[in-house]
Amino acid sequence: MKQRRILARFRYRGQTTYVENVPAWVCDKCGEEYFDAPVYKSLEEIARQRERIQRVISFPLAEFDMTAA
């Protein structure tokens, strides 16, 4: 495990929020990300106050179709 700064995807009450520059523990083998409790609480607070977020991104979204594979 190494501590890194990441772009975190955080789901809260059915809404997804991306947060930049989040300190996280990242597994060297599988890439799984873990947050210390105070960091997680901060992510919750950011997600709770979504209306205060000023920058919005958009991205393409595709749906996986087994018949196309």
N, CA, C and O atoms as a CHARMM CRD file, in Angstrom:
* protein
*
  276
    1    1 MET  N      0.84700  -1.18400   0.00000 PROA 1      0.00000
    2    1 MET  CA     0.00000   0.00000   0.00000 PROA 1      0.00000
    3    1 MET  C      0.88600   1.23900   0.00000 PROA 1      0.00000
    4    1 MET  O      1.84800   1.34600   0.76000 PROA 1      0.00000
    5    2 LYS  N      0.52900   2.16400  -0.87400 PROA 2      0.00000
    6    2 LYS  CA     1.23100   3.44700  -0.92100 PROA 2      0.00000
    7    2 LYS  C      0.20900   4.56700  -0.82400 PROA 2      0.00000
    8    2 LYS  O     -0.90700   4.45500  -1.33100 PROA 2      0.00000
    9    3 GLN  N      0.60300   5.64000  -0.17000 PROA 3      0.00000
   10    3 GLN  CA    -0.29800   6.78500  -0.10300 PROA 3      0.00000
   11    3 GLN  C     -0.06200   7.65300  -1.33300 PROA 3      0.00000
   12    3 GLN  O      1.07400   7.98800  -1.67100 PROA 3      0.00000
   13    4 ARG  N     -1.16800   8.01000  -1.99800 PROA 4      0.00000
   14    4 ARG  CA    -1.11300   8.81200  -3.21800 PROA 4      0.00000
   15    4 ARG  C     -2.24600   9.82300  -3.19900 PROA 4      0.00000
   16    4 ARG  O     -3.15600   9.74700  -2.37300 PROA 4      0.00000
   17    5 ARG  N     -2.17300  10.76500  -4.11700 PROA 5      0.00000
   18    5 ARG  CA    -3.27200  11.70600  -4.36200 PROA 5      0.00000
   19    5 ARG  C     -3.97900  11.21900  -5.61900 PROA 5      0.00000
   20    5 ARG  O     -3.34000  10.98600  -6.64500 PROA 5      0.00000
   21    6 ILE  N     -5.29600  11.06400  -5.53800 PROA 6      0.00000
   22    6 ILE  CA    -6.04900  10.47100  -6.64200 PROA 6      0.00000
   23    6 ILE  C     -7.25200  11.33800  -7.01500 PROA 6      0.00000
   24    6 ILE  O     -7.62400  12.26700  -6.29700 PROA 6      0.00000
   25    7 LEU  N     -7.84300  11.00500  -8.15700 PROA 7      0.00000
   26    7 LEU  CA    -9.15200  11.51900  -8.54100 PROA 7      0.00000
   27    7 LEU  C    -10.14500  10.48600  -8.02100 PROA 7      0.00000
   28    7 LEU  O    -10.22400   9.37700  -8.55000 PROA 7      0.00000
   29    8 ALA  N    -10.89500  10.84300  -6.99800 PROA 8      0.00000
   30    8 ALA  CA   -11.79500   9.88600  -6.35200 PROA 8      0.00000
   31    8 ALA  C    -13.20500  10.01000  -6.91000 PROA 8      0.00000
   32    8 ALA  O    -13.72800  11.11300  -7.07100 PROA 8      0.00000
   33    9 ARG  N    -13.81200   8.86900  -7.20200 PROA 9      0.00000
   34    9 ARG  CA   -15.22700   8.82100  -7.57100 PROA 9      0.00000
   35    9 ARG  C    -15.97900   8.43200  -6.31000 PROA 9      0.00000
   36    9 ARG  O    -15.73500   7.37200  -5.73400 PROA 9      0.00000
   37   10 PHE  N    -16.89200   9.29400  -5.88400 PROA 10     0.00000
   38   10 PHE  CA   -17.57600   9.08300  -4.61300 PROA 10     0.00000
   39   10 PHE  C    -19.07700   9.07900  -4.84000 PROA 10     0.00000
   40   10 PHE  O    -19.63100  10.04800  -5.36100 PROA 10     0.00000
   41   11 ARG  N    -19.74800   7.98400  -4.45000 PROA 11     0.00000
   42   11 ARG  CA   -21.21100   7.89600  -4.58400 PROA 11     0.00000
   43   11 ARG  C    -21.85400   8.19700  -3.24500 PROA 11     0.00000
   44   11 ARG  O    -21.46700   7.65700  -2.20900 PROA 11     0.00000
   45   12 TYR  N    -22.85500   9.07900  -3.29400 PROA 12     0.00000
   46   12 TYR  CA   -23.57400   9.46300  -2.07900 PROA 12     0.00000
   47   12 TYR  C    -25.02700   9.69100  -2.45100 PROA 12     0.00000
   48   12 TYR  O    -25.33700  10.55200  -3.27400 PROA 12     0.00000
   49   13 ARG  N    -25.91700   8.91700  -1.84300 PROA 13     0.00000
   50   13 ARG  CA   -27.36100   9.01500  -2.08900 PROA 13     0.00000
   51   13 ARG  C    -27.70700   8.96300  -3.58400 PROA 13     0.00000
   52   13 ARG  O    -28.51400   9.75300  -4.07500 PROA 13     0.00000
   53   14 GLY  N    -27.09100   8.03300  -4.28300 PROA 14     0.00000
   54   14 GLY  CA   -27.39400   7.82500  -5.69100 PROA 14     0.00000
   55   14 GLY  C    -26.74600   8.81300  -6.64200 PROA 14     0.00000
   56   14 GLY  O    -26.97800   8.73900  -7.84900 PROA 14     0.00000
   57   15 GLN  N    -25.95100   9.72600  -6.14200 PROA 15     0.00000
   58   15 GLN  CA   -25.27700  10.72800  -6.96800 PROA 15     0.00000
   59   15 GLN  C    -23.77400  10.45400  -6.96300 PROA 15     0.00000
   60   15 GLN  O    -23.21000  10.10000  -5.92800 PROA 15     0.00000
   61   16 THR  N    -23.13100  10.61500  -8.10400 PROA 16     0.00000
   62   16 THR  CA   -21.68800  10.43200  -8.20000 PROA 16     0.00000
   63   16 THR  C    -21.01000  11.78600  -8.26300 PROA 16     0.00000
   64   16 THR  O    -21.40700  12.66100  -9.03300 PROA 16     0.00000
   65   17 THR  N    -19.98300  11.94900  -7.44600 PROA 17     0.00000
   66   17 THR  CA   -19.18700  13.17000  -7.43300 PROA 17     0.00000
   67   17 THR  C    -17.72800  12.77200  -7.59500 PROA 17     0.00000
   68   17 THR  O    -17.26200  11.84000  -6.94000 PROA 17     0.00000
   69   18 TYR  N    -17.00700  13.47000  -8.45900 PROA 18     0.00000
   70   18 TYR  CA   -15.57300  13.26500  -8.60900 PROA 18     0.00000
   71   18 TYR  C    -14.85900  14.35200  -7.83200 PROA 18     0.00000
   72   18 TYR  O    -15.22400  15.52500  -7.91500 PROA 18     0.00000
   73   19 VAL  N    -13.84400  13.96600  -7.07600 PROA 19     0.00000
   74   19 VAL  CA   -13.09200  14.90800  -6.24900 PROA 19     0.00000
   75   19 VAL  C    -11.60800  14.72800  -6.56500 PROA 19     0.00000
   76   19 VAL  O    -11.07300  13.62300  -6.47800 PROA 19     0.00000
   77   20 GLU  N    -10.95600  15.82400  -6.93000 PROA 20     0.00000
   78   20 GLU  CA    -9.53800  15.78000  -7.28300 PROA 20     0.00000
   79   20 GLU  C     -8.64000  15.88500  -6.05700 PROA 20     0.00000
   80   20 GLU  O     -9.02400  16.42800  -5.02100 PROA 20     0.00000
   81   21 ASN  N     -7.43900  15.34900  -6.20800 PROA 21     0.00000
   82   21 ASN  CA    -6.35900  15.54800  -5.24400 PROA 21     0.00000
   83   21 ASN  C     -6.67200  14.97500  -3.85900 PROA 21     0.00000
   84   21 ASN  O     -6.33000  15.58000  -2.84300 PROA 21     0.00000
   85   22 VAL  N     -7.31900  13.81500  -3.82200 PROA 22     0.00000
   86   22 VAL  CA    -7.73300  13.19400  -2.56300 PROA 22     0.00000
   87   22 VAL  C     -6.62200  12.25900  -2.06400 PROA 22     0.00000
   88   22 VAL  O     -6.15600  11.40800  -2.82100 PROA 22     0.00000
   89   23 PRO  N     -6.19300  12.40200  -0.81000 PROA 23     0.00000
   90   23 PRO  CA    -5.21000  11.46100  -0.27400 PROA 23     0.00000
   91   23 PRO  C     -5.85800  10.09200  -0.05000 PROA 23     0.00000
   92   23 PRO  O     -6.90800   9.98200   0.58300 PROA 23     0.00000
   93   24 ALA  N     -5.21400   9.06200  -0.58000 PROA 24     0.00000
   94   24 ALA  CA    -5.76000   7.70600  -0.46400 PROA 24     0.00000
   95   24 ALA  C     -4.62100   6.70900  -0.35400 PROA 24     0.00000
   96   24 ALA  O     -3.49400   6.97100  -0.77200 PROA 24     0.00000
   97   25 TRP  N     -4.94500   5.56200   0.22000 PROA 25     0.00000
   98   25 TRP  CA    -4.02800   4.43300   0.21700 PROA 25     0.00000
   99   25 TRP  C     -4.39200   3.58300  -0.98900 PROA 25     0.00000
  100   25 TRP  O     -5.55500   3.21800  -1.16700 PROA 25     0.00000
  101   26 VAL  N     -3.39100   3.26300  -1.82900 PROA 26     0.00000
  102   26 VAL  CA    -3.64000   2.51000  -3.05400 PROA 26     0.00000
  103   26 VAL  C     -2.82200   1.22100  -3.01600 PROA 26     0.00000
  104   26 VAL  O     -1.61200   1.24500  -2.79000 PROA 26     0.00000
  105   27 CYS  N     -3.49500   0.10600  -3.23700 PROA 27     0.00000
  106   27 CYS  CA    -2.84100  -1.20300  -3.24100 PROA 27     0.00000
  107   27 CYS  C     -1.92400  -1.31400  -4.45800 PROA 27     0.00000
  108   27 CYS  O     -2.34800  -1.05300  -5.58400 PROA 27     0.00000
  109   28 ASP  N     -0.66500  -1.70200  -4.23000 PROA 28     0.00000
  110   28 ASP  CA     0.31100  -1.85500  -5.31500 PROA 28     0.00000
  111   28 ASP  C     -0.05300  -2.99500  -6.26200 PROA 28     0.00000
  112   28 ASP  O      0.31500  -2.96000  -7.43700 PROA 28     0.00000
  113   29 LYS  N     -0.76400  -3.99600  -5.77100 PROA 29     0.00000
  114   29 LYS  CA    -1.05800  -5.17700  -6.58200 PROA 29     0.00000
  115   29 LYS  C     -2.33000  -5.02800  -7.40300 PROA 29     0.00000
  116   29 LYS  O     -2.34200  -5.35100  -8.59100 PROA 29     0.00000
  117   30 CYS  N     -3.40900  -4.53900  -6.77700 PROA 30     0.00000
  118   30 CYS  CA    -4.70300  -4.52600  -7.47300 PROA 30     0.00000
  119   30 CYS  C     -5.23500  -3.12500  -7.77600 PROA 30     0.00000
  120   30 CYS  O     -6.17500  -2.97800  -8.55700 PROA 30     0.00000
  121   31 GLY  N     -4.64000  -2.09100  -7.16500 PROA 31     0.00000
  122   31 GLY  CA    -5.09600  -0.73000  -7.42800 PROA 31     0.00000
  123   31 GLY  C     -6.28700  -0.28400  -6.59300 PROA 31     0.00000
  124   31 GLY  O     -6.78100   0.83200  -6.75700 PROA 31     0.00000
  125   32 GLU  N     -6.75100  -1.15700  -5.69500 PROA 32     0.00000
  126   32 GLU  CA    -7.88200  -0.78400  -4.82400 PROA 32     0.00000
  127   32 GLU  C     -7.50400   0.44300  -3.99900 PROA 32     0.00000
  128   32 GLU  O     -6.37500   0.57300  -3.52600 PROA 32     0.00000
  129   33 GLU  N     -8.48200   1.34400  -3.83800 PROA 33     0.00000
  130   33 GLU  CA    -8.24500   2.59300  -3.11300 PROA 33     0.00000
  131   33 GLU  C     -8.96800   2.57100  -1.77300 PROA 33     0.00000
  132   33 GLU  O    -10.12100   2.14800  -1.68300 PROA 33     0.00000
  133   34 TYR  N     -8.27500   3.03300  -0.73300 PROA 34     0.00000
  134   34 TYR  CA    -8.83700   3.09900   0.61500 PROA 34     0.00000
  135   34 TYR  C     -8.62500   4.50000   1.16900 PROA 34     0.00000
  136   34 TYR  O     -7.60400   5.13200   0.90000 PROA 34     0.00000
  137   35 PHE  N     -9.59400   4.98400   1.94200 PROA 35     0.00000
  138   35 PHE  CA    -9.51000   6.31800   2.53200 PROA 35     0.00000
  139   35 PHE  C     -9.45500   6.21800   4.04800 PROA 35     0.00000
  140   35 PHE  O    -10.14600   5.39500   4.64800 PROA 35     0.00000
  141   36 ASP  N     -8.63000   7.06100   4.66600 PROA 36     0.00000
  142   36 ASP  CA    -8.66500   7.19400   6.12200 PROA 36     0.00000
  143   36 ASP  C    -10.01200   7.80200   6.50300 PROA 36     0.00000
  144   36 ASP  O    -10.63400   8.49100   5.69400 PROA 36     0.00000
  145   37 ALA  N    -10.46300   7.54800   7.73100 PROA 37     0.00000
  146   37 ALA  CA   -11.78300   8.00700   8.18300 PROA 37     0.00000
  147   37 ALA  C    -11.99100   9.51500   8.01900 PROA 37     0.00000
  148   37 ALA  O    -13.05100   9.91100   7.53600 PROA 37     0.00000
  149   38 PRO  N    -11.03800  10.38100   8.39400 PROA 38     0.00000
  150   38 PRO  CA   -11.26900  11.82300   8.22200 PROA 38     0.00000
  151   38 PRO  C    -11.41900  12.22800   6.74900 PROA 38     0.00000
  152   38 PRO  O    -12.18700  13.13300   6.42100 PROA 38     0.00000
  153   39 VAL  N    -10.68100  11.54900   5.87300 PROA 39     0.00000
  154   39 VAL  CA   -10.78700  11.83500   4.43300 PROA 39     0.00000
  155   39 VAL  C    -12.16700  11.42200   3.93600 PROA 39     0.00000
  156   39 VAL  O    -12.80100  12.16100   3.18300 PROA 39     0.00000
  157   40 TYR  N    -12.63900  10.24900   4.35100 PROA 40     0.00000
  158   40 TYR  CA   -13.96600   9.77300   3.94700 PROA 40     0.00000
  159   40 TYR  C    -15.05400  10.73900   4.41000 PROA 40     0.00000
  160   40 TYR  O    -15.98400  11.03900   3.66200 PROA 40     0.00000
  161   41 LYS  N    -14.93400  11.22200   5.64100 PROA 41     0.00000
  162   41 LYS  CA   -15.90800  12.19200   6.16900 PROA 41     0.00000
  163   41 LYS  C    -15.89800  13.46200   5.32600 PROA 41     0.00000
  164   41 LYS  O    -16.95400  14.03400   5.05600 PROA 41     0.00000
  165   42 SER  N    -14.71300  13.91000   4.90600 PROA 42     0.00000
  166   42 SER  CA   -14.61600  15.10100   4.05600 PROA 42     0.00000
  167   42 SER  C    -15.27400  14.86200   2.70000 PROA 42     0.00000
  168   42 SER  O    -15.94900  15.74600   2.17400 PROA 42     0.00000
  169   43 LEU  N    -15.07900  13.66700   2.12900 PROA 43     0.00000
  170   43 LEU  CA   -15.72500  13.33600   0.85800 PROA 43     0.00000
  171   43 LEU  C    -17.24500  13.34800   1.00800 PROA 43     0.00000
  172   43 LEU  O    -17.95400  13.83200   0.12700 PROA 43     0.00000
  173   44 GLU  N    -17.74100  12.81900   2.11600 PROA 44     0.00000
  174   44 GLU  CA   -19.18400  12.85200   2.38600 PROA 44     0.00000
  175   44 GLU  C    -19.69800  14.28400   2.43400 PROA 44     0.00000
  176   44 GLU  O    -20.74100  14.59500   1.86000 PROA 44     0.00000
  177   45 GLU  N    -18.97300  15.14200   3.10800 PROA 45     0.00000
  178   45 GLU  CA   -19.38800  16.54300   3.24200 PROA 45     0.00000
  179   45 GLU  C    -19.38400  17.24800   1.88500 PROA 45     0.00000
  180   45 GLU  O    -20.29400  18.01900   1.58200 PROA 45     0.00000
  181   46 ILE  N    -18.37100  16.98800   1.07900 PROA 46     0.00000
  182   46 ILE  CA   -18.31800  17.56700  -0.26900 PROA 46     0.00000
  183   46 ILE  C    -19.52700  17.10100  -1.07300 PROA 46     0.00000
  184   46 ILE  O    -20.18000  17.91200  -1.73000 PROA 46     0.00000
  185   47 ALA  N    -19.83300  15.80600  -1.02800 PROA 47     0.00000
  186   47 ALA  CA   -20.96600  15.25600  -1.77600 PROA 47     0.00000
  187   47 ALA  C    -22.28900  15.80500  -1.26400 PROA 47     0.00000
  188   47 ALA  O    -23.21200  16.03000  -2.04700 PROA 47     0.00000
  189   48 ARG  N    -22.38700  16.01800   0.02500 PROA 48     0.00000
  190   48 ARG  CA   -23.60600  16.56900   0.62600 PROA 48     0.00000
  191   48 ARG  C    -23.87500  17.99000   0.12000 PROA 48     0.00000
  192   48 ARG  O    -25.02700  18.41200   0.02300 PROA 48     0.00000
  193   49 GLN  N    -22.82400  18.70700  -0.19400 PROA 49     0.00000
  194   49 GLN  CA   -22.95500  20.10300  -0.62400 PROA 49     0.00000
  195   49 GLN  C    -22.72500  20.24300  -2.13400 PROA 49     0.00000
  196   49 GLN  O    -22.06600  21.18100  -2.58200 PROA 49     0.00000
  197   50 ARG  N    -23.26800  19.31200  -2.90200 PROA 50     0.00000
  198   50 ARG  CA   -23.06700  19.30700  -4.36300 PROA 50     0.00000
  199   50 ARG  C    -23.40200  20.62800  -5.02900 PROA 50     0.00000
  200   50 ARG  O    -22.76900  21.00200  -6.01600 PROA 50     0.00000
  201   51 GLU  N    -24.38900  21.34000  -4.50200 PROA 51     0.00000
  202   51 GLU  CA   -24.80300  22.60000  -5.13500 PROA 51     0.00000
  203   51 GLU  C    -23.70600  23.65600  -5.08400 PROA 51     0.00000
  204   51 GLU  O    -23.77100  24.63700  -5.82500 PROA 51     0.00000
  205   52 ARG  N    -22.71200  23.48400  -4.23900 PROA 52     0.00000
  206   52 ARG  CA   -21.61600  24.44300  -4.12200 PROA 52     0.00000
  207   52 ARG  C    -20.47200  24.14700  -5.08800 PROA 52     0.00000
  208   52 ARG  O    -19.55800  24.95800  -5.23900 PROA 52     0.00000
  209   53 ILE  N    -20.52000  22.99800  -5.73500 PROA 53     0.00000
  210   53 ILE  CA   -19.46800  22.62900  -6.68600 PROA 53     0.00000
  211   53 ILE  C    -19.61700  23.49200  -7.93000 PROA 53     0.00000
  212   53 ILE  O    -20.70600  23.59100  -8.49700 PROA 53     0.00000
  213   54 GLN  N    -18.52300  24.11500  -8.35400 PROA 54     0.00000
  214   54 GLN  CA   -18.59800  25.07000  -9.45500 PROA 54     0.00000
  215   54 GLN  C    -18.17400  24.49700 -10.80100 PROA 54     0.00000
  216   54 GLN  O    -18.58600  25.01200 -11.84000 PROA 54     0.00000
  217   55 ARG  N    -17.37200  23.45700 -10.80600 PROA 55     0.00000
  218   55 ARG  CA   -16.88700  22.91300 -12.06800 PROA 55     0.00000
  219   55 ARG  C    -17.62200  21.61200 -12.37000 PROA 55     0.00000
  220   55 ARG  O    -17.74100  20.75000 -11.50000 PROA 55     0.00000
  221   56 VAL  N    -18.11100  21.46800 -13.58400 PROA 56     0.00000
  222   56 VAL  CA   -18.84100  20.27400 -13.99900 PROA 56     0.00000
  223   56 VAL  C    -18.13700  19.69800 -15.22500 PROA 56     0.00000
  224   56 VAL  O    -17.72400  20.43900 -16.11700 PROA 56     0.00000
  225   57 ILE  N    -18.00100  18.36300 -15.26400 PROA 57     0.00000
  226   57 ILE  CA   -17.41300  17.69900 -16.42000 PROA 57     0.00000
  227   57 ILE  C    -18.47400  16.83700 -17.09100 PROA 57     0.00000
  228   57 ILE  O    -19.45200  16.43700 -16.46000 PROA 57     0.00000
  229   58 SER  N    -18.27600  16.56100 -18.35100 PROA 58     0.00000
  230   58 SER  CA   -19.16600  15.62000 -19.04000 PROA 58     0.00000
  231   58 SER  C    -18.28200  14.56200 -19.69800 PROA 58     0.00000
  232   58 SER  O    -17.12200  14.81900 -20.01900 PROA 58     0.00000
  233   59 PHE  N    -18.83700  13.38900 -19.89100 PROA 59     0.00000
  234   59 PHE  CA   -18.07400  12.30500 -20.48800 PROA 59     0.00000
  235   59 PHE  C    -19.02800  11.37300 -21.21100 PROA 59     0.00000
  236   59 PHE  O    -20.20600  11.29400 -20.86200 PROA 59     0.00000
  237   60 PRO  N    -18.52200  10.65500 -22.23300 PROA 60     0.00000
  238   60 PRO  CA   -19.36000   9.70600 -22.94400 PROA 60     0.00000
  239   60 PRO  C    -19.70000   8.51300 -22.04800 PROA 60     0.00000
  240   60 PRO  O    -18.87600   8.06500 -21.25100 PROA 60     0.00000
  241   61 LEU  N    -20.90700   8.01800 -22.19100 PROA 61     0.00000
  242   61 LEU  CA   -21.35100   6.86800 -21.40300 PROA 61     0.00000
  243   61 LEU  C    -21.92600   5.82600 -22.35000 PROA 61     0.00000
  244   61 LEU  O    -22.88100   6.09300 -23.07900 PROA 61     0.00000
  245   62 ALA  N    -21.33800   4.64100 -22.33100 PROA 62     0.00000
  246   62 ALA  CA   -21.81700   3.53900 -23.16000 PROA 62     0.00000
  247   62 ALA  C    -22.39800   2.46800 -22.25300 PROA 62     0.00000
  248   62 ALA  O    -22.04000   2.36900 -21.07900 PROA 62     0.00000
  249   63 GLU  N    -23.29000   1.67700 -22.80500 PROA 63     0.00000
  250   63 GLU  CA   -23.85300   0.55200 -22.06100 PROA 63     0.00000
  251   63 GLU  C    -23.27800  -0.73100 -22.63300 PROA 63     0.00000
  252   63 GLU  O    -23.24500  -0.91200 -23.85000 PROA 63     0.00000
  253   64 PHE  N    -22.82500  -1.62600 -21.75800 PROA 64     0.00000
  254   64 PHE  CA   -22.24600  -2.89400 -22.18600 PROA 64     0.00000
  255   64 PHE  C    -23.34000  -3.80900 -22.71000 PROA 64     0.00000
  256   64 PHE  O    -24.39700  -3.95300 -22.09500 PROA 64     0.00000
  257   65 ASP  N    -23.07500  -4.42100 -23.84700 PROA 65     0.00000
  258   65 ASP  CA   -24.03400  -5.33200 -24.47100 PROA 65     0.00000
  259   65 ASP  C    -23.32200  -6.65500 -24.74600 PROA 65     0.00000
  260   65 ASP  O    -22.40200  -6.70700 -25.56300 PROA 65     0.00000
  261   66 MET  N    -23.74000  -7.71600 -24.07200 PROA 66     0.00000
  262   66 MET  CA   -23.10400  -9.02700 -24.23600 PROA 66     0.00000
  263   66 MET  C    -23.20600  -9.53600 -25.67100 PROA 66     0.00000
  264   66 MET  O    -22.32100 -10.26200 -26.12500 PROA 66     0.00000
  265   67 THR  N    -24.25700  -9.17400 -26.39000 PROA 67     0.00000
  266   67 THR  CA   -24.41900  -9.68200 -27.75000 PROA 67     0.00000
  267   67 THR  C    -23.40700  -9.05800 -28.70100 PROA 67     0.00000
  268   67 THR  O    -23.12800  -9.62700 -29.75600 PROA 67     0.00000
  269   68 ALA  N    -22.85500  -7.90400 -28.35300 PROA 68     0.00000
  270   68 ALA  CA   -21.88000  -7.23800 -29.21100 PROA 68     0.00000
  271   68 ALA  C    -20.47000  -7.77300 -28.97600 PROA 68     0.00000
  272   68 ALA  O    -19.56800  -7.50500 -29.77000 PROA 68     0.00000
  273   69 ALA  N    -20.27400  -8.52100 -27.90000 PROA 69     0.00000
  274   69 ALA  CA   -18.91900  -9.00200 -27.55400 PROA 69     0.00000
  275   69 ALA  C    -18.51200 -10.19600 -28.38500 PROA 69     0.00000
  276   69 ALA  O    -17.40900 -10.71700 -28.21900 PROA 69     0.00000
